[in-house]
């Protein structure tokens, strides 16, 4: 139903605005409303649902709710694999969020595994010289440093 799509998109945008303003509790409320509408509408293409789950996961991470963030991002990642549209960059963002969760929980091996897959996807789409690739390499360095490894180039 077109009306459901418009309502869900509006809620999603409001969630993004609240997240950008670091008003994470309200962002979470709007992403939750978005999910309810999107799950009810059961559209064939689930790319919008994947995006909402990722943004909800990012918001949950910002609130320090790591377990809930991992759950939301995990569902987003699973759904992105069956999406009708190419979601390589979005799935790399989801992997980066999962990696942050693992890093903050001291689960460095899991974090590195996610970041290496994230790096592979970003290099595939963007090439080696992109800012996102550089950011991913930086995150890998932070995880290695957290594990006590010395960083050399």
Short mmCIF file of C-alpha atoms in Angstrom, two decimals:
data_model
loop_
_atom_site.label_atom_id
_atom_site.label_comp_id
_atom_site.label_asym_id
_atom_site.label_seq_id
_atom_site.Cartn_x
_atom_site.Cartn_y
_atom_site.Cartn_z
CA UNK A 1 0.00 0.00 0.00
CA UNK A 2 1.44 3.36 -1.05
CA UNK A 3 0.20 5.09 2.09
CA UNK A 4 2.11 2.64 4.29
CA UNK A 5 5.30 3.32 2.33
CA UNK A 6 4.90 7.09 2.77
CA UNK A 7 4.19 6.74 6.49
CA UNK A 8 7.16 4.40 7.00
CA UNK A 9 9.48 6.67 5.00
CA UNK A 10 8.36 9.67 7.05
CA UNK A 11 8.96 7.86 10.35
CA UNK A 12 12.34 6.69 9.07
CA UNK A 13 13.37 10.25 8.13
CA UNK A 14 12.29 11.53 11.54
CA UNK A 15 14.40 8.79 13.14
CA UNK A 16 17.40 9.87 11.07
CA UNK A 17 16.95 13.49 12.13
CA UNK A 18 16.77 12.56 15.81
CA UNK A 19 19.82 10.31 15.45
CA UNK A 20 21.78 13.11 13.77
CA UNK A 21 20.89 15.37 16.71
CA UNK A 22 22.10 12.68 19.17
CA UNK A 23 18.53 12.32 20.42
CA UNK A 24 18.83 8.55 20.36
CA UNK A 25 15.79 7.68 22.47
CA UNK A 26 13.42 9.52 20.13
CA UNK A 27 15.26 8.14 17.10
CA UNK A 28 14.67 4.66 18.44
CA UNK A 29 10.95 5.36 18.85
CA UNK A 30 10.65 6.47 15.24
CA UNK A 31 12.68 3.53 13.90
CA UNK A 32 10.46 1.19 15.92
CA UNK A 33 7.34 2.77 14.37
CA UNK A 34 8.96 2.44 10.95
CA UNK A 35 9.65 -1.26 11.50
CA UNK A 36 6.07 -1.93 12.55
CA UNK A 37 4.68 -0.32 9.40
CA UNK A 38 7.26 -1.93 7.09
CA UNK A 39 6.78 -5.42 8.55
CA UNK A 40 3.01 -5.06 8.24
CA UNK A 41 3.17 -3.97 4.59
CA UNK A 42 5.34 -6.97 3.57
CA UNK A 43 6.75 -5.41 0.42
CA UNK A 44 8.50 -7.69 -2.04
CA UNK A 45 11.65 -5.58 -1.98
CA UNK A 46 12.99 -5.48 1.56
CA UNK A 47 15.73 -2.88 1.01
CA UNK A 48 13.85 -0.23 3.02
CA UNK A 49 13.43 -2.71 5.89
CA UNK A 50 17.17 -3.48 5.78
CA UNK A 51 17.97 0.23 5.97
CA UNK A 52 15.67 0.73 8.96
CA UNK A 53 17.11 -2.25 10.82
CA UNK A 54 20.64 -0.94 10.21
CA UNK A 55 19.78 2.57 11.40
CA UNK A 56 18.03 1.12 14.45
CA UNK A 57 21.14 -0.96 15.15
CA UNK A 58 23.34 2.11 14.86
CA UNK A 59 21.07 4.01 17.25
CA UNK A 60 21.07 1.13 19.73
CA UNK A 61 24.87 1.06 19.52
CA UNK A 62 24.95 4.79 20.26
CA UNK A 63 22.88 4.09 23.38
CA UNK A 64 25.33 1.39 24.49
CA UNK A 65 22.73 -1.34 23.94
CA UNK A 66 25.18 -3.68 22.21
CA UNK A 67 23.19 -6.90 22.34
CA UNK A 68 20.09 -5.27 20.84
CA UNK A 69 22.25 -3.52 18.24
CA UNK A 70 23.85 -6.82 17.22
CA UNK A 71 20.40 -8.39 16.89
CA UNK A 72 19.08 -5.56 14.71
CA UNK A 73 22.19 -5.42 12.53
CA UNK A 74 22.29 -9.22 12.27
CA UNK A 75 18.73 -9.27 10.92
CA UNK A 76 19.57 -6.43 8.52
CA UNK A 77 22.60 -8.34 7.23
CA UNK A 78 20.59 -11.54 6.73
CA UNK A 79 17.85 -9.69 4.85
CA UNK A 80 20.35 -7.76 2.73
CA UNK A 81 21.50 -11.05 1.25
CA UNK A 82 18.01 -11.69 -0.15
CA UNK A 83 17.23 -8.13 -1.22
CA UNK A 84 16.14 -7.40 -4.78
CA UNK A 85 18.59 -4.54 -5.07
CA UNK A 86 22.34 -4.51 -4.75
CA UNK A 87 23.18 -3.59 -1.17
CA UNK A 88 26.93 -4.09 -1.09
CA UNK A 89 27.69 -0.71 0.48
CA UNK A 90 24.82 -0.92 2.95
CA UNK A 91 25.89 -4.42 3.97
CA UNK A 92 29.43 -3.09 4.50
CA UNK A 93 27.99 -0.37 6.77
CA UNK A 94 26.06 -3.04 8.68
CA UNK A 95 29.25 -5.08 9.08
CA UNK A 96 31.08 -1.99 10.35
CA UNK A 97 28.38 -1.44 13.00
CA UNK A 98 28.58 -5.09 14.05
CA UNK A 99 32.37 -4.76 14.27
CA UNK A 100 32.07 -1.71 16.54
CA UNK A 101 29.76 -3.63 18.85
CA UNK A 102 32.20 -6.53 19.07
CA UNK A 103 35.17 -4.20 19.60
CA UNK A 104 33.44 -2.40 22.45
CA UNK A 105 32.60 -5.75 24.03
CA UNK A 106 36.26 -6.84 23.82
CA UNK A 107 35.47 -9.44 21.13
CA UNK A 108 38.37 -8.45 18.90
CA UNK A 109 38.50 -11.53 16.67
CA UNK A 110 34.83 -11.17 15.77
CA UNK A 111 35.36 -7.45 15.17
CA UNK A 112 38.31 -8.09 12.85
CA UNK A 113 36.40 -10.72 10.91
CA UNK A 114 33.57 -8.24 10.26
CA UNK A 115 35.95 -5.43 9.38
CA UNK A 116 37.88 -7.58 6.89
CA UNK A 117 34.64 -8.51 5.12
CA UNK A 118 33.59 -4.85 5.25
CA UNK A 119 36.92 -3.86 3.68
CA UNK A 120 36.53 -6.46 0.94
CA UNK A 121 33.07 -5.17 0.02
CA UNK A 122 34.10 -1.52 0.08
CA UNK A 123 37.20 -2.13 -2.06
CA UNK A 124 35.07 -4.11 -4.51
CA UNK A 125 32.62 -1.24 -5.00
CA UNK A 126 34.74 1.85 -4.38
CA UNK A 127 38.33 0.87 -5.13
CA UNK A 128 41.29 1.19 -2.80
CA UNK A 129 41.53 4.96 -2.56
CA UNK A 130 38.12 5.81 -1.12
CA UNK A 131 37.53 7.47 2.24
CA UNK A 132 35.38 4.53 3.41
CA UNK A 133 38.20 2.09 2.65
CA UNK A 134 40.61 4.30 4.60
CA UNK A 135 38.18 4.50 7.50
CA UNK A 136 37.86 0.72 7.54
CA UNK A 137 41.65 0.30 7.58
CA UNK A 138 41.80 2.76 10.48
CA UNK A 139 39.17 0.75 12.39
CA UNK A 140 41.17 -2.43 11.77
CA UNK A 141 44.21 -0.66 13.21
CA UNK A 142 42.23 0.37 16.31
CA UNK A 143 41.12 -3.21 16.91
CA UNK A 144 44.68 -4.50 16.48
CA UNK A 145 45.92 -1.85 18.90
CA UNK A 146 43.20 -2.80 21.40
CA UNK A 147 44.45 -6.39 21.17
CA UNK A 148 47.90 -5.14 22.14
CA UNK A 149 49.49 -5.50 18.72
CA UNK A 150 51.94 -2.89 17.54
CA UNK A 151 50.82 -1.02 14.46
CA UNK A 152 53.35 -0.55 11.70
CA UNK A 153 52.11 0.96 8.46
#
